[in-house]
Tab-separated table of C-alpha atoms in Angstrom:
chain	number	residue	atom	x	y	z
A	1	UNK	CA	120.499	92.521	105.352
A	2	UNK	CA	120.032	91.014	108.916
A	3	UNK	CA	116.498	90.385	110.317
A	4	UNK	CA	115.801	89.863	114.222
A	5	UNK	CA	112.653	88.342	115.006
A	6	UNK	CA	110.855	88.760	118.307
A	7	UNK	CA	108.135	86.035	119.019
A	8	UNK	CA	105.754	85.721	121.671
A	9	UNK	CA	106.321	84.546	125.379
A	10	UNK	CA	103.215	82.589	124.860
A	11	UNK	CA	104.827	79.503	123.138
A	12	UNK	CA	108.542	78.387	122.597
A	13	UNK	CA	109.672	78.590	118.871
A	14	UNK	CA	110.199	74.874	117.496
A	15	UNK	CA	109.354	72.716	114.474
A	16	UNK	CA	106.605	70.529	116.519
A	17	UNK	CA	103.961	72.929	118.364
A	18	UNK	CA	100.522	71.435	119.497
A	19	UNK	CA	99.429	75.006	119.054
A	20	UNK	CA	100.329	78.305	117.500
A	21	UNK	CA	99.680	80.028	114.672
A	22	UNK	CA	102.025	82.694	115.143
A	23	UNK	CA	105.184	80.948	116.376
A	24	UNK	CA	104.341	78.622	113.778
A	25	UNK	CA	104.946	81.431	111.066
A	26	UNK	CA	107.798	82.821	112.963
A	27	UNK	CA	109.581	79.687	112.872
A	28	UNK	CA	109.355	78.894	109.108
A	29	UNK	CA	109.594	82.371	108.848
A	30	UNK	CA	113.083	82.264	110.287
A	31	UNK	CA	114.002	79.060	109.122
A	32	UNK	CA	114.102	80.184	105.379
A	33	UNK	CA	115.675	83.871	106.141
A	34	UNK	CA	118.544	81.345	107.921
A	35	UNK	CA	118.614	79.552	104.586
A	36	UNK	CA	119.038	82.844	102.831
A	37	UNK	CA	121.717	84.150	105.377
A	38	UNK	CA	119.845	86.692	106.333
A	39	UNK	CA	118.549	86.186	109.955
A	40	UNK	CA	119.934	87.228	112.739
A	41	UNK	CA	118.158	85.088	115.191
A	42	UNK	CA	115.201	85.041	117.056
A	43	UNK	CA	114.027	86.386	120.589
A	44	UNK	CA	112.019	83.998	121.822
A	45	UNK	CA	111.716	81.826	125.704
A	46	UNK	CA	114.582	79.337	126.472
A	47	UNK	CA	112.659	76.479	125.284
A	48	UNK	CA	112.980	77.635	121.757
A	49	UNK	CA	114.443	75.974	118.832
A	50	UNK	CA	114.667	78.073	115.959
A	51	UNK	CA	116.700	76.899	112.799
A	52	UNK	CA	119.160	80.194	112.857
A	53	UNK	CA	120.123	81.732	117.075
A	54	UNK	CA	117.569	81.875	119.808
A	55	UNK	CA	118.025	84.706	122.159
A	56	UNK	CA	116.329	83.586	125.598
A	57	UNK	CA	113.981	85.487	127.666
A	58	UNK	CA	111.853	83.936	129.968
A	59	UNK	CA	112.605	80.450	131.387
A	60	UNK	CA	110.080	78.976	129.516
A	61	UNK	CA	106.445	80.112	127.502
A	62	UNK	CA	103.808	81.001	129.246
A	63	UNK	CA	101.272	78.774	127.494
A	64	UNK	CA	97.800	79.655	125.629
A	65	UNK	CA	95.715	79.186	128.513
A	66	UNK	CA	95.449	82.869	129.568
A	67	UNK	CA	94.820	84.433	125.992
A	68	UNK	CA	91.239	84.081	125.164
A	69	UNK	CA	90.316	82.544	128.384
A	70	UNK	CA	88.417	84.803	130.593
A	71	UNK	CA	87.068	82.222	133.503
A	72	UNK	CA	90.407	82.240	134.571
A	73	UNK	CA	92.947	85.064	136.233
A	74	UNK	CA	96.564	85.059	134.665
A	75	UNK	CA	97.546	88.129	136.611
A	76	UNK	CA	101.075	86.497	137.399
A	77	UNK	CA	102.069	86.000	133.680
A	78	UNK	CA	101.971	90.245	133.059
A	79	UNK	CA	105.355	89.615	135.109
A	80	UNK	CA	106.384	87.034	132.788
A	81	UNK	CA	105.171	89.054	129.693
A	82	UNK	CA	107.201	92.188	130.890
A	83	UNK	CA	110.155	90.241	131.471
A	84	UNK	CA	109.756	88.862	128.258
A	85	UNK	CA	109.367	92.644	126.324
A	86	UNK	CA	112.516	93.860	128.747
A	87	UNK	CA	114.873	91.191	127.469
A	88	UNK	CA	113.380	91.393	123.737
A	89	UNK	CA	114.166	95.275	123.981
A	90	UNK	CA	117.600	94.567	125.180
A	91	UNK	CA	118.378	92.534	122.477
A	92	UNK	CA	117.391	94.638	119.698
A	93	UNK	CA	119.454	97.474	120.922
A	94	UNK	CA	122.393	95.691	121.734
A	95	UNK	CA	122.630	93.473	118.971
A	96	UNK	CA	125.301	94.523	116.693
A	97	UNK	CA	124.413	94.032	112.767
A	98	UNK	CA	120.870	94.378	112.720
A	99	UNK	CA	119.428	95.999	110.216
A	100	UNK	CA	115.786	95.662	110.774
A	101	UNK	CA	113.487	94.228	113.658
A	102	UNK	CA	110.369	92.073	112.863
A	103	UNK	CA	107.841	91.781	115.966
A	104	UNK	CA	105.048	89.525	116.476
A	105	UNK	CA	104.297	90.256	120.040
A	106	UNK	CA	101.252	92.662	120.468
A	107	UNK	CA	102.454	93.781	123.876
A	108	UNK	CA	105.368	95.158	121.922
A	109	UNK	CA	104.121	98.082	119.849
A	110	UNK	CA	103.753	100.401	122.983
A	111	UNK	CA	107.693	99.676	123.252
A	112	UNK	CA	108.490	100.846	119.450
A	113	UNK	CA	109.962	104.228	119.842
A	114	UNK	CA	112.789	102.793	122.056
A	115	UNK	CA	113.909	100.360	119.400
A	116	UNK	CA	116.757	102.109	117.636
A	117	UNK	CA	116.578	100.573	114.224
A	118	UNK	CA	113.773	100.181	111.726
A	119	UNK	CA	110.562	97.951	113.008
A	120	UNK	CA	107.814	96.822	111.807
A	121	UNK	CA	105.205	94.368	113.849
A	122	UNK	CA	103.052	91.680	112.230
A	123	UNK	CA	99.191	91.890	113.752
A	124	UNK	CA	98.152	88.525	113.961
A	125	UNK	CA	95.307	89.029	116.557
A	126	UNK	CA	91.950	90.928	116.305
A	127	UNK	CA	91.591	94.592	117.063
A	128	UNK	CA	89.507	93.489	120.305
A	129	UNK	CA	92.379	92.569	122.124
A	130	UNK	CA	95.029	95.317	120.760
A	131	UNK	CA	96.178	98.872	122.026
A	132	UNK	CA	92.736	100.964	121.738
A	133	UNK	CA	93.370	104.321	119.907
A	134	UNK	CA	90.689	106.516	121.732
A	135	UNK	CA	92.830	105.403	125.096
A	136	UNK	CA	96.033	105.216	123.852
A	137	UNK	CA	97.665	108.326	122.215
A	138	UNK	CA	100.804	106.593	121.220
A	139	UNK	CA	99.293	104.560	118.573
A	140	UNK	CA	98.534	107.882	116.674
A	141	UNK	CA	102.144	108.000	115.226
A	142	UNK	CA	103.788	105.139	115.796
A	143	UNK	CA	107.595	104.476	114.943
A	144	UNK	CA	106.702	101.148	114.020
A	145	UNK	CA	105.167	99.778	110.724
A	146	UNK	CA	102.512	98.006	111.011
A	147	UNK	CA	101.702	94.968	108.597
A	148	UNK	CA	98.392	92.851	108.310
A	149	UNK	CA	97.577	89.582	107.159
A	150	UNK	CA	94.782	90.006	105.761
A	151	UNK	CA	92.538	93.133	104.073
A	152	UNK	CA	90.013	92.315	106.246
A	153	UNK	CA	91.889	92.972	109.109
A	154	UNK	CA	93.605	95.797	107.794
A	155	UNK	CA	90.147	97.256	107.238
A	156	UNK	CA	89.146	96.851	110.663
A	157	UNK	CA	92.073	98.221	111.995
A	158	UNK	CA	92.196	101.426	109.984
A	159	UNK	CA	88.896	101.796	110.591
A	160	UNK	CA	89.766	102.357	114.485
A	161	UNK	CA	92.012	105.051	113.474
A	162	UNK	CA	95.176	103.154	112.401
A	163	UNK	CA	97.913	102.934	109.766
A	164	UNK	CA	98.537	99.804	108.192
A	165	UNK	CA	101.278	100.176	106.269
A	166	UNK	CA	101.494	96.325	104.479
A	167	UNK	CA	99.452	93.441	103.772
A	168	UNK	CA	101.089	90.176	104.078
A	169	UNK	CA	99.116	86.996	103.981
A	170	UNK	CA	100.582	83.768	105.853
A	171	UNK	CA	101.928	80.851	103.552
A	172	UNK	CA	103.175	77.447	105.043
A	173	UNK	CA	105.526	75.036	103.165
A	174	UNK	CA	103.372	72.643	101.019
A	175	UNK	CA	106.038	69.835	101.774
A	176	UNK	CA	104.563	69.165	104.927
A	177	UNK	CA	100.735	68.229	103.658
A	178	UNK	CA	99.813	65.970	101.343
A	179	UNK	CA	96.597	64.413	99.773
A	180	UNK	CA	94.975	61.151	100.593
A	181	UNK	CA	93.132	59.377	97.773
A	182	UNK	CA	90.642	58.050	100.310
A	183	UNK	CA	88.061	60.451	102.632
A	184	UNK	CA	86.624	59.141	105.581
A	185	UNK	CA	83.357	60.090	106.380
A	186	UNK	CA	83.949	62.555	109.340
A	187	UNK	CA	84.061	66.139	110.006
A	188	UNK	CA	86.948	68.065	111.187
A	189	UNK	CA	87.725	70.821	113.204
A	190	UNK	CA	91.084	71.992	114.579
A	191	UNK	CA	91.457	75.232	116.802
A	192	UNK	CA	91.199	75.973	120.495
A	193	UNK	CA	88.263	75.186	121.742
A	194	UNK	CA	86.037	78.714	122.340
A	195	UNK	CA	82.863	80.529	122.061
A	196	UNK	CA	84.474	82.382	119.519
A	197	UNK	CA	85.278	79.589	117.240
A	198	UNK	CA	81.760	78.161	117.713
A	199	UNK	CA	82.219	74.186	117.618
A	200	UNK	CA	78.941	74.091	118.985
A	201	UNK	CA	77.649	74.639	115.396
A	202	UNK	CA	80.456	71.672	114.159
A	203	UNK	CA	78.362	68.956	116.142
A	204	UNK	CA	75.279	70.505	114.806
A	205	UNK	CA	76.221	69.946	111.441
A	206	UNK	CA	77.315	66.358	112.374
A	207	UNK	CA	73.748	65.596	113.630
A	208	UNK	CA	71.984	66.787	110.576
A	209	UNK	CA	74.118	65.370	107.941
A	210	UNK	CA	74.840	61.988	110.444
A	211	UNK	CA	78.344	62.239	109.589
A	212	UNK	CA	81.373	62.064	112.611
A	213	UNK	CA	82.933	64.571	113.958
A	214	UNK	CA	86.715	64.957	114.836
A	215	UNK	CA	87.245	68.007	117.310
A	216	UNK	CA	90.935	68.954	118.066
A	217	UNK	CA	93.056	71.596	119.791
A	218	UNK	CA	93.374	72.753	123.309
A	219	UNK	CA	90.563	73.939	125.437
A	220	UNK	CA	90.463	78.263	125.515
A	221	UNK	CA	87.828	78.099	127.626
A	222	UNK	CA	86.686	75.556	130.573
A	223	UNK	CA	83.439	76.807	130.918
A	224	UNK	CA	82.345	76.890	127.123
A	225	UNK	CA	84.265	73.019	126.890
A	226	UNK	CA	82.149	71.793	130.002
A	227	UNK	CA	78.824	73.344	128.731
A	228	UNK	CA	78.630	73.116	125.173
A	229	UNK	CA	81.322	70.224	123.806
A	230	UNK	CA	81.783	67.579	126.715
A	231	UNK	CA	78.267	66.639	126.821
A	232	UNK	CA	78.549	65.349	123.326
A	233	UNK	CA	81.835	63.977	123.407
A	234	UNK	CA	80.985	60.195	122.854
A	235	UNK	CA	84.779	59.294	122.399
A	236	UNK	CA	87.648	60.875	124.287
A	237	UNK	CA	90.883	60.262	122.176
A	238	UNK	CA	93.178	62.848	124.471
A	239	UNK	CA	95.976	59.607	125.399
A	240	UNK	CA	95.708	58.228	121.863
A	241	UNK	CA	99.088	59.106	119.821
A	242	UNK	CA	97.794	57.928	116.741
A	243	UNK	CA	94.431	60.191	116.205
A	244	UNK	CA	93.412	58.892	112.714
A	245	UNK	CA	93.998	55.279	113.322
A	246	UNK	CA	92.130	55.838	116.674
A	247	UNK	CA	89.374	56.811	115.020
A	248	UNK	CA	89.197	54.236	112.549
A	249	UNK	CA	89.403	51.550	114.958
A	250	UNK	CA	86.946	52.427	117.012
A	251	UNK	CA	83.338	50.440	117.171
A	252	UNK	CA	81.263	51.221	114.251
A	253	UNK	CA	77.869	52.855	114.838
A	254	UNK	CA	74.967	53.956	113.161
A	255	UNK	CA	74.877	56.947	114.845
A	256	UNK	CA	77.209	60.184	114.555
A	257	UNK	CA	79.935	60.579	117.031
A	258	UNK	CA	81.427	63.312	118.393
A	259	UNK	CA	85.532	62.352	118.846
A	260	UNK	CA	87.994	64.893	120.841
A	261	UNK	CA	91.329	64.347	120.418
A	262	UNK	CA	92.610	66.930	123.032
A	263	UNK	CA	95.969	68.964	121.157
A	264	UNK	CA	97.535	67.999	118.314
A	265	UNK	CA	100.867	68.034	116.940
A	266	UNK	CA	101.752	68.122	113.339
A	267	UNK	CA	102.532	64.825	113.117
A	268	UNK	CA	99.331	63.969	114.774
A	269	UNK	CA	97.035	66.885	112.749
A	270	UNK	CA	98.323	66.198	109.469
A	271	UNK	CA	96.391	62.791	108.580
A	272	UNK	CA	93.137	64.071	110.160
A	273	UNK	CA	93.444	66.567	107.329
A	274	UNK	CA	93.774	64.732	104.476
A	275	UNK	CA	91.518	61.938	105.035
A	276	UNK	CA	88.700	64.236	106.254
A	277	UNK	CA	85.246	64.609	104.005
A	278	UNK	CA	85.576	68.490	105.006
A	279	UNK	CA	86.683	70.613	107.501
A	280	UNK	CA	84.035	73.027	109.066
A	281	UNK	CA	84.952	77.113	110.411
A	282	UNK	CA	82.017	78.325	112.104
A	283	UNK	CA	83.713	81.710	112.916
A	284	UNK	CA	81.817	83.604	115.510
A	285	UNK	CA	84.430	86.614	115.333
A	286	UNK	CA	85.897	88.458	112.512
A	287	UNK	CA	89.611	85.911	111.907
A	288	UNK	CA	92.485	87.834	111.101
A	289	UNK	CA	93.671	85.407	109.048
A	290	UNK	CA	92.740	81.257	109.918
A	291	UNK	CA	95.868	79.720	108.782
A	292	UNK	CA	94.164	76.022	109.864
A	293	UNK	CA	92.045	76.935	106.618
A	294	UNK	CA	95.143	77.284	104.784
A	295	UNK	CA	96.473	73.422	106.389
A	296	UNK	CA	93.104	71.988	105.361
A	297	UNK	CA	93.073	73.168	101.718
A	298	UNK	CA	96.717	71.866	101.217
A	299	UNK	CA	95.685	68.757	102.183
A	300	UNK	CA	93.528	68.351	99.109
A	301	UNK	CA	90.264	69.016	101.961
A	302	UNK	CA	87.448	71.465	101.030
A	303	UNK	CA	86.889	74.363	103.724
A	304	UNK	CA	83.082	75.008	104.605
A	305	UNK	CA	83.435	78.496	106.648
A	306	UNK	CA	80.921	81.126	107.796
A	307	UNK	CA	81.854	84.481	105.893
A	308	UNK	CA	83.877	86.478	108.740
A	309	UNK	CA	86.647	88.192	108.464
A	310	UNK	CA	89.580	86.982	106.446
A	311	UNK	CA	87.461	83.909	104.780
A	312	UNK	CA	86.625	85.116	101.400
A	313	UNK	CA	90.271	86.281	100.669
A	314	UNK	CA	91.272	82.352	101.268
A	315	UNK	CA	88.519	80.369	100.249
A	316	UNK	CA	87.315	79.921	96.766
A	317	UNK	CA	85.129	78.215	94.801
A	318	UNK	CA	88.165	75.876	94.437
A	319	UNK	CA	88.929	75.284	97.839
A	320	UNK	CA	85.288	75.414	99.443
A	321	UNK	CA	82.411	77.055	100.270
A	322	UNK	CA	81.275	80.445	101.528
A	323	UNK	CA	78.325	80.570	103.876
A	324	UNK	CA	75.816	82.673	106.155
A	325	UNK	CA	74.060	80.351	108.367
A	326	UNK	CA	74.405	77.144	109.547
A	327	UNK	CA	71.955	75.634	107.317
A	328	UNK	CA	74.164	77.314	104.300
A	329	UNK	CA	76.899	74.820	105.845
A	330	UNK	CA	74.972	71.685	105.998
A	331	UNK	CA	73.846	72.195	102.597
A	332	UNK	CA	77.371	72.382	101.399
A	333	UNK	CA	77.946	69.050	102.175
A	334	UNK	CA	75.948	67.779	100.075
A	335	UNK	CA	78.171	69.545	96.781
A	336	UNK	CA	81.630	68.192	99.045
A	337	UNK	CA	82.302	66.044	96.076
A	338	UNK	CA	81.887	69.044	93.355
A	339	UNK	CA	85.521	70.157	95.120
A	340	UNK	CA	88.168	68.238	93.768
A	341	UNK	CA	91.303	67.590	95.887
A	342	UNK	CA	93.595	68.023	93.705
A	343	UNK	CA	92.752	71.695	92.661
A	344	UNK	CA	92.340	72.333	96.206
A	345	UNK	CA	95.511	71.475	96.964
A	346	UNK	CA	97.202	73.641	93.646
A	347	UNK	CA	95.298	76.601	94.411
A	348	UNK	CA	96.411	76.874	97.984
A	349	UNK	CA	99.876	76.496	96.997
A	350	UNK	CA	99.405	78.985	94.476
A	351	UNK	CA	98.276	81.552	96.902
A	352	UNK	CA	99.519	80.391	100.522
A	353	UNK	CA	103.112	78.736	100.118
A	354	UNK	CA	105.809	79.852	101.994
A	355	UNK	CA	107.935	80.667	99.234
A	356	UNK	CA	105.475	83.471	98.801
A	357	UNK	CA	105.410	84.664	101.841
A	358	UNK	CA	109.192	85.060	103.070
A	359	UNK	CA	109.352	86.893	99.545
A	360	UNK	CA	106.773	88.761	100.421
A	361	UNK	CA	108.471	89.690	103.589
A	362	UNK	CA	111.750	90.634	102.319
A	363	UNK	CA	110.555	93.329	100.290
A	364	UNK	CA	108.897	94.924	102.784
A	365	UNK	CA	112.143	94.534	104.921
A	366	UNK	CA	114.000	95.867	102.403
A	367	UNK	CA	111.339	99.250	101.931
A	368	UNK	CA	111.273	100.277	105.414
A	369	UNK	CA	114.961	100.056	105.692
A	370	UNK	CA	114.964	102.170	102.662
């Protein structure tokens, strides 16, 4: 069996990304298929570095900037994203020894019926932003297979008139976190920076507890950043390449501070994780999946995480806490230390690990082409 993976024009595919979910799991993804002999590459812009072949498209990814932000236009990447979909079709019809195509590029499914061997597309975004079945009679009977990665999502989705044919929840290799036996008393949150993901309500909990907060990723939206965040940014850590240790040295207060790091890269993210007292999700929107949930719990740190979408299929009473208002959250913190790190870290192995996933994978590879 041969697998061809087409990513996203968004971001390249390579083993240090200061943002991504998805190219994230197509690259690990990819790189254990390669270990198992059966990938056939991935499609993916130039300035891509997958473990098995990268076929180029663009020149280079697009960036984030343009997915959830709306203040801005981004009318001249459609030209980049089409190029992108023209060279990915290409590919997958001319390749010879393919015996399935896996796509994780929304702008894709539309595309489906001209992709001569079996398909099946991974949704890793919320129905808001897909193909919308009362405008779009093609996604009645699509030729591709559709695969969620959560239930919740797969519930929202069929409930707007589509067929999800496979549930397959993200996993990430366990290697690459580890536990710290000392927590520092901050507060962490890692995503792009959005309405939608609510940090507001991070810094609120930092004020009523008095505890720090650590706010990283890039900024998905410069009016939200300027109105709600910067104000309380009290340190700006963007030029620091050591995050943690920035933090640490810093001038103690008696106050709570708000700290920013700007983006992160894995090498940057990972310590924030494990040496954090918690790590707050104040999901304003229903998350497909939340796979920074997943990084957190690994790293032996206890998720506190309003109850949208995907959150009760990852978090447990294990791993964290479940809650309805922001009250709900700052009362949490107060049990933090009922959550210990090392069962947090063994039942998100158990449940997210990579191992699990790729297997997962295969077998549905191996049913469609059936």
């Amino acid at each position: 069996m041969k697998v061809l993976q087409i990513s996203t024009p968004f971001l390249p595919i390579s083993p240090d990304l200061y943002y991504g979910g998805t190219e994230r799991i197509v690259y690990s993804l990819d790189n254990e298929l390669h270990k198992k002999n059966i990938s056939a590459g991935v499609v993916a812009p130039k300035d891509s570095k997958p473990e098995s072949t990268c076929y180029p498209t663009i020149n280079s990814s697009i960036g984030v900037s343009g997915i959830l932000d709306s203040d801005d236009e981004h009318s001249k990447d459609n030209y980049l994203k089409l190029d992108h979909i023209a060279k990915s079709l290409k590919y997958a019809n001319e390749l010879s020894d393919l015996d399935i195509v896996h796509i994780h590029d929304d702008n894709m499914f539309v595309f489906g019926d001209f992709i001569k061997h079996p398909s099946v597309l991974t949704l890793h975004t919320f129905y808001e932003v897909f193909w919308d079945t009362k405008i779009h009679e093609f996604t009645k009977n699509p030729k591709i297979k559709l695969i969620s990665i959560s239930n919740s999502q797969k519930k929202i989705y069929e409930s707007k008139g589509y067929k999800i044919e496979f549930v397959v929840h993200h996993g990430i290799d366990e290697e690459n976190f580890s536990l710290s036996e000392r927590k520092y008393p901050y507060l962490l949150n890692l995503g792009c920076i959005h309405p939608l993901k609510k940090q507001e309500d991070v810094i609120e909990v930092g004020k009523r507890t008095g505890l720090d907060v650590i706010l990283a990723g890039n900024i998905g939206s410069t009016k939200y950043f300027k109105e709600k965040i910067s104000p309380f940014i009290n340190v700006d850590l963007s030029s620091k390449n050591d995050k943690l240790n920035s933090y640490l040295s810093s001038p103690s207060s008696s106050k709570m501070r708000v700290f920013y790091t700007g983006p992160v890269n894995d090498k940057q993210k990972k310590p924030l994780y494990s040496n954090a007292l918690a790590f707050i999700m104040p999901l304003g929107l229903e998350e497909p999946f939340g796979l920074v949930m997943v990084e957190a719990m690994m790293s032996g740190t206890p998720v506190i995480a309003y109850n949208k979408g995907s959150v009760p299929e990852l978090v447990t009473e294990k791993t964290g806490f479940i809650v309805n208002r922001l009250e709900e959250m700052v009362e949490a913190i107060n049990s933090i230390n009922t959550i210990n790190p090392l069962e947090c870290r063994k039942n998100a192995v158990e449940k997210f690990s990579l191992k699990r996933m790729v297997e997962d994978y295969i077998k549905v590879y191996e049913e469609v082409i059936r």
